[in-house]
Short mmCIF file of C-alpha atoms in Angstrom, two decimals:
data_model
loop_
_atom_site.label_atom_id
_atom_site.label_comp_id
_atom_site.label_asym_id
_atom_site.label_seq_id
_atom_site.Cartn_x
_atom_site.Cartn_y
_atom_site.Cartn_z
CA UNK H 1 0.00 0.00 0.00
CA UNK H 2 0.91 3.59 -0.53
CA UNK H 3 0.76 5.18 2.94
CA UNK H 4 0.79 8.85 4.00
CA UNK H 5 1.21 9.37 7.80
CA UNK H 6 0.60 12.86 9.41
CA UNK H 7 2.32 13.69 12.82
CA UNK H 8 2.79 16.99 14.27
CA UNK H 9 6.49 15.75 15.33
CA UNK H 10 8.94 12.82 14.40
CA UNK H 11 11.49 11.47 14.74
CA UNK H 12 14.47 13.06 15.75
CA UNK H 13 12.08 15.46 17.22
CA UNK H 14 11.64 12.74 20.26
CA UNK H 15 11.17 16.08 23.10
CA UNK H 16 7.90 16.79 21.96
CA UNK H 17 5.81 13.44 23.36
CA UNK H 18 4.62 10.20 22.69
CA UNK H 19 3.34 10.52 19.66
CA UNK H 20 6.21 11.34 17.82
CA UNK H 21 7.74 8.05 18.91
CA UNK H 22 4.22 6.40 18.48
CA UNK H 23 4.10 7.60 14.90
CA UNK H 24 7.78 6.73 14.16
CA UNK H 25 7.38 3.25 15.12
CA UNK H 26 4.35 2.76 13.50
CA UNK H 27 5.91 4.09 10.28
CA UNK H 28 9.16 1.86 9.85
CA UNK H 29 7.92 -1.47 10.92
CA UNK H 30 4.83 -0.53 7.76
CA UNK H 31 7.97 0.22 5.92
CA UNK H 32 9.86 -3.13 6.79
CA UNK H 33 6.70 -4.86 5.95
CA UNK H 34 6.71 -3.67 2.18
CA UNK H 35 4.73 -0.83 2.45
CA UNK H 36 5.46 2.35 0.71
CA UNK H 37 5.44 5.18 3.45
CA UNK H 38 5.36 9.15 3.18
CA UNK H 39 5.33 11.74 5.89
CA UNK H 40 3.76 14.76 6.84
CA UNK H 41 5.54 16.54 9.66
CA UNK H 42 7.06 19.85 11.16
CA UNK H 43 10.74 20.49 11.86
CA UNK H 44 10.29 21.48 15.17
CA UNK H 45 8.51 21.92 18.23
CA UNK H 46 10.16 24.29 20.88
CA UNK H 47 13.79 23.74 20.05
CA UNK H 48 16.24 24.96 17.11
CA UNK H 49 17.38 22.47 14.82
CA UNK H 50 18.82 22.09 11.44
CA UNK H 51 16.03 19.54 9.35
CA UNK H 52 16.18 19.97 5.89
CA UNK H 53 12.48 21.35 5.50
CA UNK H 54 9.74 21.68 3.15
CA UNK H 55 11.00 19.04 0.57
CA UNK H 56 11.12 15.33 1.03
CA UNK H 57 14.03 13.63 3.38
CA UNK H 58 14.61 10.24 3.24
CA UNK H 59 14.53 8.72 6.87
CA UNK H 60 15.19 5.44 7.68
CA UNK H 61 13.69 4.27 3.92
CA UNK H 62 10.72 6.61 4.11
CA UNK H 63 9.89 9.65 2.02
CA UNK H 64 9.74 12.32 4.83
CA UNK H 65 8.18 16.10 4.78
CA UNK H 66 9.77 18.22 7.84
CA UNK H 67 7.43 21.56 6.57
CA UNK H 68 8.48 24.41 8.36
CA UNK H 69 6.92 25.34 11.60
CA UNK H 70 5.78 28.87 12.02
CA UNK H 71 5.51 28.21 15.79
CA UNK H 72 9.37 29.11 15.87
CA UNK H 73 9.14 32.69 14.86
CA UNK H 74 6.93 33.41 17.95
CA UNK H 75 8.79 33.78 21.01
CA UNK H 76 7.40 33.53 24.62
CA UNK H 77 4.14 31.69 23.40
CA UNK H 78 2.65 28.49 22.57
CA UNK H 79 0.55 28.89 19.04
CA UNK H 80 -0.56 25.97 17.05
CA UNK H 81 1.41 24.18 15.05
CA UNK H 82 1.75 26.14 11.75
CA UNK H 83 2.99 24.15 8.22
CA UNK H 84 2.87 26.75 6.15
CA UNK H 85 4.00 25.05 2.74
CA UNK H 86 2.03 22.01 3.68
CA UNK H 87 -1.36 22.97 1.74
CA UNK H 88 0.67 23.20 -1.54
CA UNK H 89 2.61 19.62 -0.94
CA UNK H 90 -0.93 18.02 0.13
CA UNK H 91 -2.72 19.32 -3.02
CA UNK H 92 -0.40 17.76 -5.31
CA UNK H 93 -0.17 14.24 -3.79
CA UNK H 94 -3.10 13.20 -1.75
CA UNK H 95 -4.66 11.81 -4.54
CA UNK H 96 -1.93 9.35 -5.09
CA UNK H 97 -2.14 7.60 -1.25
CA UNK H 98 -4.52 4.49 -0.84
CA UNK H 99 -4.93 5.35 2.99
CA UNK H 100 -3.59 8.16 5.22
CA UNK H 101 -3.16 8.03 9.22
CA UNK H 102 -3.30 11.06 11.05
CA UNK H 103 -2.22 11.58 14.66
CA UNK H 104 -3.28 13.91 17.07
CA UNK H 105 -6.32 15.25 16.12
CA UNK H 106 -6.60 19.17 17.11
CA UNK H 107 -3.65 20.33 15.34
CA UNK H 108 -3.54 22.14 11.77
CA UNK H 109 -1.93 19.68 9.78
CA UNK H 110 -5.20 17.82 10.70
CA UNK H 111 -7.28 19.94 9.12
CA UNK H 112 -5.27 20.44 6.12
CA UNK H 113 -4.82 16.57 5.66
CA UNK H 114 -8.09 16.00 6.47
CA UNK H 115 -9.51 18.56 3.97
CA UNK H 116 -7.66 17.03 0.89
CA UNK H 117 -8.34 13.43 1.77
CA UNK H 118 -12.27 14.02 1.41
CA UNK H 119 -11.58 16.34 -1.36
CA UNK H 120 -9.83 13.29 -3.32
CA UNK H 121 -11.60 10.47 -1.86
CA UNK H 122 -8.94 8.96 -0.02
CA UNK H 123 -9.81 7.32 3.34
CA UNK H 124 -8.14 8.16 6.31
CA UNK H 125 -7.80 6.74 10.29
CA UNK H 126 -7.72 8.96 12.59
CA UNK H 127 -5.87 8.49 16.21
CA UNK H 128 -6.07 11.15 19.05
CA UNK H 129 -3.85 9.45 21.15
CA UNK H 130 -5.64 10.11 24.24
CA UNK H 131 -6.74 13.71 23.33
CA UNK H 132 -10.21 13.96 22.64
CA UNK H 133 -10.98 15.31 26.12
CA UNK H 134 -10.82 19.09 26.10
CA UNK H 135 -10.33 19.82 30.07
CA UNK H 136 -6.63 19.53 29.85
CA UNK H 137 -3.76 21.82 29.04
CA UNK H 138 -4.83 24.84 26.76
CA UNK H 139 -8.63 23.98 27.31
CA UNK H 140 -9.36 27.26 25.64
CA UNK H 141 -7.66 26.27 22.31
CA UNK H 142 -8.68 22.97 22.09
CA UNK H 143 -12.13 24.49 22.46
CA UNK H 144 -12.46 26.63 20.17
CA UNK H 145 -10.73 23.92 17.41
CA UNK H 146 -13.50 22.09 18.01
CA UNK H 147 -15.88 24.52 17.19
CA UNK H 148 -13.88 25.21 14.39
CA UNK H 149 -13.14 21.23 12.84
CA UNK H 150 -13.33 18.74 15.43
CA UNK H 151 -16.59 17.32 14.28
CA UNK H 152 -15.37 17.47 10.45
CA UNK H 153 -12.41 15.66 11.14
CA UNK H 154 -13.56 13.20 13.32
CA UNK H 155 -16.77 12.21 11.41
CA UNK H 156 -15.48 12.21 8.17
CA UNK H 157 -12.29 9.40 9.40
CA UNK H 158 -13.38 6.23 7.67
CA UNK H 159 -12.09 4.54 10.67
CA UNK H 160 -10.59 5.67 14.14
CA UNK H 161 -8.06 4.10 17.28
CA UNK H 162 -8.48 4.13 20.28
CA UNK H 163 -5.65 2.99 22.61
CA UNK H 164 -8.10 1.95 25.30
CA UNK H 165 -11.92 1.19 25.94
CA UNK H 166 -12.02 4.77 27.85
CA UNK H 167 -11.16 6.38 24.27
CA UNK H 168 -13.43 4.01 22.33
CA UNK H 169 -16.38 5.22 24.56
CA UNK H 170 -15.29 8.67 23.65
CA UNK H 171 -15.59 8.38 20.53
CA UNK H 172 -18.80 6.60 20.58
CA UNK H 173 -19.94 10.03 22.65
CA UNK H 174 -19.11 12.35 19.25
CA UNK H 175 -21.11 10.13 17.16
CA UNK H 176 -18.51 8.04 15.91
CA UNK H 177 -20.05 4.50 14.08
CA UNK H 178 -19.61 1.61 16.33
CA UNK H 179 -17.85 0.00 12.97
CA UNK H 180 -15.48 2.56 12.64
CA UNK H 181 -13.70 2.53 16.10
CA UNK H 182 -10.98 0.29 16.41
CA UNK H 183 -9.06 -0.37 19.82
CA UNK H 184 -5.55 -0.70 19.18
CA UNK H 185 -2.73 -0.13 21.63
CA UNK H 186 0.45 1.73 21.69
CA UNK H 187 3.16 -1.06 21.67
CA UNK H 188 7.05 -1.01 22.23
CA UNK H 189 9.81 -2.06 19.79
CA UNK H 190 12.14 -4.81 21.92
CA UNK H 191 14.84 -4.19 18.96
CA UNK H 192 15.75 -1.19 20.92
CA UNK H 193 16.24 -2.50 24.40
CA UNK H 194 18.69 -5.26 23.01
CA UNK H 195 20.26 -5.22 26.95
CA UNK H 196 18.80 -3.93 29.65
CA UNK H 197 20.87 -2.06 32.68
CA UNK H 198 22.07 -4.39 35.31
CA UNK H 199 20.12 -3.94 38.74
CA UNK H 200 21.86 -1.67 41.21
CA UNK H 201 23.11 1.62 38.94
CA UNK H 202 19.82 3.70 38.89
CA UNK H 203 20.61 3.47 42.78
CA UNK H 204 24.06 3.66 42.90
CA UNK H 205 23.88 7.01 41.35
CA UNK H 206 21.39 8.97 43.82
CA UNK H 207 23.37 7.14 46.70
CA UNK H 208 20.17 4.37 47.64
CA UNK H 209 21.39 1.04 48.70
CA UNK H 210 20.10 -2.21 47.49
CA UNK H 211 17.42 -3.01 50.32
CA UNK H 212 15.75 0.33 50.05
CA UNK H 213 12.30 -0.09 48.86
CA UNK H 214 12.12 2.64 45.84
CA UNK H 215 8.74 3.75 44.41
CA UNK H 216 9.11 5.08 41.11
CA UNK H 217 7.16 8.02 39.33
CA UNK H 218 8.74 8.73 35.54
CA UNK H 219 7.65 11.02 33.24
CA UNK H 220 6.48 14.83 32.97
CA UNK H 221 5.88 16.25 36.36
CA UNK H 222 2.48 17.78 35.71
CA UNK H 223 -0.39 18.24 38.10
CA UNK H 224 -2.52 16.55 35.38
CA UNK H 225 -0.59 13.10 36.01
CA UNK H 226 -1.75 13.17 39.98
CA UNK H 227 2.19 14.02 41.44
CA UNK H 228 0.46 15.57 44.37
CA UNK H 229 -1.59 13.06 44.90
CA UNK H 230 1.43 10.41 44.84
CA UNK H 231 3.07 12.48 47.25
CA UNK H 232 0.39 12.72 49.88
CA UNK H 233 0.11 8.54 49.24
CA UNK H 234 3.66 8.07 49.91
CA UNK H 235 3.27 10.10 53.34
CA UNK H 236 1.08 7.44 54.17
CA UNK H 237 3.55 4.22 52.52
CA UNK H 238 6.47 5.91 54.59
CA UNK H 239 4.99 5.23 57.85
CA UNK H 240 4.91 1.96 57.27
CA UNK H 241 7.74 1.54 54.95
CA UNK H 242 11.08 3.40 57.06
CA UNK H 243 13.45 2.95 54.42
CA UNK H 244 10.92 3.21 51.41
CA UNK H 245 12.21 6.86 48.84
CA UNK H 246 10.23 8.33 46.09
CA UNK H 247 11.94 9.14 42.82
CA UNK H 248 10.00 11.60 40.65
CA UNK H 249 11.79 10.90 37.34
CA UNK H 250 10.80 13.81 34.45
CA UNK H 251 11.92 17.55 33.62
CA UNK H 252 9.99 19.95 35.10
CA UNK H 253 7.07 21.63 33.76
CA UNK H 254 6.58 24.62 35.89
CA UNK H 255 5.21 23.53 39.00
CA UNK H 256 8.14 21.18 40.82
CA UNK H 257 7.94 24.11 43.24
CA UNK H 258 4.72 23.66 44.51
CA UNK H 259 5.66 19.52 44.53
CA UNK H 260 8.60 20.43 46.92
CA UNK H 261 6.30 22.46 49.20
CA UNK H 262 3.60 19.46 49.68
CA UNK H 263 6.92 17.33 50.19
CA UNK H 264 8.32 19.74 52.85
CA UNK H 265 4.63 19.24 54.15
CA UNK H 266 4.61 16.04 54.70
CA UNK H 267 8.48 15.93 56.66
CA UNK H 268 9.42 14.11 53.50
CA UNK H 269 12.58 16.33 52.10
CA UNK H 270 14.91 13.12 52.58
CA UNK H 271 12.83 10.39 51.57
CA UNK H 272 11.51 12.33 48.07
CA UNK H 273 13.90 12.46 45.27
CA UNK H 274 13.53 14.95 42.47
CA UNK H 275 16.41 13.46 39.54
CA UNK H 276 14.71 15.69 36.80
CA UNK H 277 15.43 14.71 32.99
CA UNK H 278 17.27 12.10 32.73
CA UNK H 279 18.35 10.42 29.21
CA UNK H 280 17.00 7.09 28.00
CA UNK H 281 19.98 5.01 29.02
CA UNK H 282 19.24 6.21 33.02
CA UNK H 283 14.98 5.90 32.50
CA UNK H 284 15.55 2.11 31.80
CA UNK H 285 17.84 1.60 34.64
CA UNK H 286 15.29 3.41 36.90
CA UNK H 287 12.50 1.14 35.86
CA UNK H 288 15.05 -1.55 36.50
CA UNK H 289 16.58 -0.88 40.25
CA UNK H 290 12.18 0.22 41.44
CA UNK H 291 10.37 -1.82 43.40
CA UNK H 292 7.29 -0.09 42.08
CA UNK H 293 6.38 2.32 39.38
CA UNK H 294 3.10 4.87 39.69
CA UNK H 295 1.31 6.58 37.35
CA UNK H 296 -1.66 8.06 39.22
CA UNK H 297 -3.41 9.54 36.08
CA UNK H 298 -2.70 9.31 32.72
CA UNK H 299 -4.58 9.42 29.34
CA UNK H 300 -4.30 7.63 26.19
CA UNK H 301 -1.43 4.41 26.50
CA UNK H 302 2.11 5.56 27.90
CA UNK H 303 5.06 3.60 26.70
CA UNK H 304 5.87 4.24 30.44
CA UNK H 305 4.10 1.30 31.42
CA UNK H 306 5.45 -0.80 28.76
CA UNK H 307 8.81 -0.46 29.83
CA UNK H 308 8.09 -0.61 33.10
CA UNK H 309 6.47 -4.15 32.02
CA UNK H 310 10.10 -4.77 30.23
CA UNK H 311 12.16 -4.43 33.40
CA UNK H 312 9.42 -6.67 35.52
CA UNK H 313 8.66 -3.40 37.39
CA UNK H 314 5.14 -4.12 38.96
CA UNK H 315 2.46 -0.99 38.36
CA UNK H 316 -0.21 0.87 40.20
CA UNK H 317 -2.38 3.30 38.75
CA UNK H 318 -5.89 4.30 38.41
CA UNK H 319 -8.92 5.09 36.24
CA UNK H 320 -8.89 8.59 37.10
CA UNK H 321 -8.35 9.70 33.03
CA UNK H 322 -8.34 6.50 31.41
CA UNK H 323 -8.11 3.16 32.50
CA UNK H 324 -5.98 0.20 31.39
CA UNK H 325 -7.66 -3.13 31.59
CA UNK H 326 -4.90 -5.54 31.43
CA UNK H 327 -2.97 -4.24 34.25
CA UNK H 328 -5.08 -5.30 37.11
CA UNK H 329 -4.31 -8.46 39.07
CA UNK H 330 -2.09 -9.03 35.95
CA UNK H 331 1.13 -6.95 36.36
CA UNK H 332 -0.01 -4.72 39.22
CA UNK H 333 -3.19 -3.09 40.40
CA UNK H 334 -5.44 -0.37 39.25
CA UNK H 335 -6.87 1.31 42.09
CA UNK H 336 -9.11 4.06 43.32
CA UNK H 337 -7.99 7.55 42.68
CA UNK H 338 -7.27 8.67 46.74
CA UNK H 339 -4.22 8.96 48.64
CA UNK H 340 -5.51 5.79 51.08
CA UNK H 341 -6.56 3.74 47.89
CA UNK H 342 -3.06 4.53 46.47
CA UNK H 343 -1.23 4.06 49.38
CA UNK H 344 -2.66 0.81 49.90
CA UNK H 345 -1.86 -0.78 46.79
CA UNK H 346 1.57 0.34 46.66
CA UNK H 347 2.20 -0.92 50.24
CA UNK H 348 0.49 -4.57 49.53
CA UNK H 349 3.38 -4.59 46.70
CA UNK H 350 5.74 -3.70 49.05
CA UNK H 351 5.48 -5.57 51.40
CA UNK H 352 5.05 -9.13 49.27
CA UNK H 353 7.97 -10.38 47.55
CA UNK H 354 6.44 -12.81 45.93
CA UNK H 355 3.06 -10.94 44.46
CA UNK H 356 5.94 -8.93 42.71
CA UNK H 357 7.67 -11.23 41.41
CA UNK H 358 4.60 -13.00 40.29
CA UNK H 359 3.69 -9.74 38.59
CA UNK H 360 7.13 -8.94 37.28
CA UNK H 361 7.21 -12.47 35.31
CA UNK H 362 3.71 -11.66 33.55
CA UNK H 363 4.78 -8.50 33.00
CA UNK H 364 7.92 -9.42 31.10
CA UNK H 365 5.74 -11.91 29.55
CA UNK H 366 2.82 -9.90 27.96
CA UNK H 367 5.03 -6.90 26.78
CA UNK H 368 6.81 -9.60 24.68
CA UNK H 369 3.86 -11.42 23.21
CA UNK H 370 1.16 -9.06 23.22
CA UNK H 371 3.01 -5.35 23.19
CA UNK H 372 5.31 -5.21 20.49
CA UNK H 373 4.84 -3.27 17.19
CA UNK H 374 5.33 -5.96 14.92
CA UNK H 375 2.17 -7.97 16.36
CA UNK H 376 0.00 -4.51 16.64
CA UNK H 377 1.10 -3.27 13.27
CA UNK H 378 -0.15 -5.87 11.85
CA UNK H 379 -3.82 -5.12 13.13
CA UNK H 380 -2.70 -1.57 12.17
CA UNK H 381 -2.05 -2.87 8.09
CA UNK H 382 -5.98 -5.17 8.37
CA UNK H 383 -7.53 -2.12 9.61
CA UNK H 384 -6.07 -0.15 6.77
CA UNK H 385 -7.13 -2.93 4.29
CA UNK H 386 -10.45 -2.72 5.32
CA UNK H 387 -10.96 1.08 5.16
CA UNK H 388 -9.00 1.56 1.94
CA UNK H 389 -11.91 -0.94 0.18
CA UNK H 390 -14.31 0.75 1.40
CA UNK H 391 -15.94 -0.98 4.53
CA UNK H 392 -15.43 -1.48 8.34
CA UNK H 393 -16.03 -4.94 10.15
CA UNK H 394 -16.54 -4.20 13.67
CA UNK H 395 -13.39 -4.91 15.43
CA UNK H 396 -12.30 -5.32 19.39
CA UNK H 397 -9.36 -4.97 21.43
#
């Protein structure tokens, strides 16, 4: 098949997110199946770099369009993402793809993909990655975009994945055909963690010896991903648990201040641990050398979990945002969203060697057999088949 895929960011653009690296891996393992694959994408998101732009790059095999982003010239703000020579590039070869894929739904290459697609007749899937809700982040933007195209966009996909049952029942809210939705999950490409860090260095580094129980949090520190919550539930595991620290593991987005305070709060300064960004290389040997890893509120499907599931790192999370199915009583718990719920799973982990090891073996297991790309792209490559002649057979997940 001739494939257009339409990202915001990719790759070497990895600071921007998940789906970037969602989109990337999606893209090559298409192209190592046979596929022909093109790329619409931006050069940029917040920092300078030197992508040829506006013509196509070959990356990695595939014909890739790094149109210029806008967004740079405007200092001290977040706008939209702006392609402006992407209209022109669309206009002349939409016409030519069998199926497109776009990702991330409120942004404008969206619209402009979107627009030519039904304007030619060429189907395209649509995947929001976790973003149709519009009471996160710039609420007022994503607002008024979906005054502006949401219901365009979404309605007119031919088909549409969602990474969970939470996102499917989303979509089924805006009117989207019970035919058309498609639960597919992010997955994880074990090429790239060829060997993983030997136990003990994560630690050895921030000065935490082996018999220290370590709770991990890793990712962006934002309230939206319940840090303060996780705090005020590790008050609670650290009177039971004397030796237990909490690493926060992520750059900060603007509010690690207010973090510290609830910390100072809570008498915790020297059992909390804030490492900030830290490369890949260090993320995998911090999933490694935990004990537990917490993700009190997420949306969408965070590769987080699935390397977390890589190193045999047990999980707790929630359904506050979405909810992941497979994770309960499986390779951890999902729990209620309050600091004793919390608190209470983490601690029954703690506490029981050999639930976590139980749960560390499945976890290791599953990530292998169900959670790689080359098993989900291949759902990915039916669900295009299907679209591109001109029908949907309802489909779970």
């Amino acid at each position: 098949m001739n494939i257009l895929q339409v990202t915001p960011f990719f790759k070497p653009v990895w600071e921007s997110g998940g789906v970037a690296r969602v989109a990337y891996d999606i893209s090559r393992n298409l192209h190592e199946n046979g596929h022909a694959v093109t790329v619409y994408t931006t050069n940029r998101s917040i920092y300078p770099s030197d992508l040829p732009t506006n013509r196509p790059t070959d990356v990695d095999g595939m014909n890739v369009y790094y149109f210029e982003n806008l967004r740079r010239y405007i200092p001290g703000a977040t706008p939209p993402v702006i392609p402006y020579r992407m209209p022109a590039v669309a206009k002349r070869e939409t016409a030519r793809f069998d199926v497109i894929h776009i990702h991330d739904h409120r942004t404008l290459l969206t619209v402009i993909a979107s627009h030519y697609a039904r304007k030619y007749g060429v189907p395209y899937v649509l995947q929001a990655h976790g973003a149709l809700p519009d009471d996160t982040g710039s609420a007022r933007m994503k607002r008024l975009f979906d005054v502006l195209w949401a219901k365009k966009v979404i309605l007119g996909a031919a088909g549409v994945i969602a990474l969970n049952e939470t996102e499917a029942e989303r979509y089924r809210n805006l009117g989207v055909d019970e035919e058309k939705i498609a639960i597919v999950p992010n997955g994880i490409d074990l090429a790239e963690y060829p060997d993983l860090p030997p136990r003990g260095r994560f630690r050895a580094a921030w000065g935490i010896d082996d018999a220290t129980k370590v709770v991990l949090y890793l990712g962006r520190l934002d309230p939206t991903k319940g840090i303060d919550l996780l705090i005020r539930s590790f008050g609670e595991v650290g009177q039971e648990f004397g030796d237990a620290v909490l690493m926060l593991v992520g750059g900060d987005m603007g509010h690690n201040e207010e973090f510290r305070r609830r910390v100072r709060s809570l008498g915790l300064d020297d059992r909390v641990i804030f490492t900030g960004f830290v490369s890949r290389e260090d993320k995998m040997a911090a999933f490694t050398d935990a004990d537990v890893f917490v993700t009190p509120s997420f949306t969408g499907f965070p590769i987080t979990f699935l390397e977390a599931c890589l190193c045999g790192t047990p999980i707790v999370t929630t359904g506050n945002g979405d909810l992941l199915g497979w994770v309960d009583n499986t390779v951890g718990f999902n729990t209620a969203y309050t600091p004793e719920a919390l608190a209470g799973a983490i601690g029954r982990l703690l506490a029981d060697d050999a639930l976590r090891d139980g749960f560390s073996r499945q976890a290791k297991e599953i990530v292998r057999t169900r959670y790689n790309w080359q098993a989900i792209v291949h759902e990915i490559e039916a669900l295009y088949a299907t679209v591109a002649n001109g029908y949907r057979e309802p489909r779970g997940g």
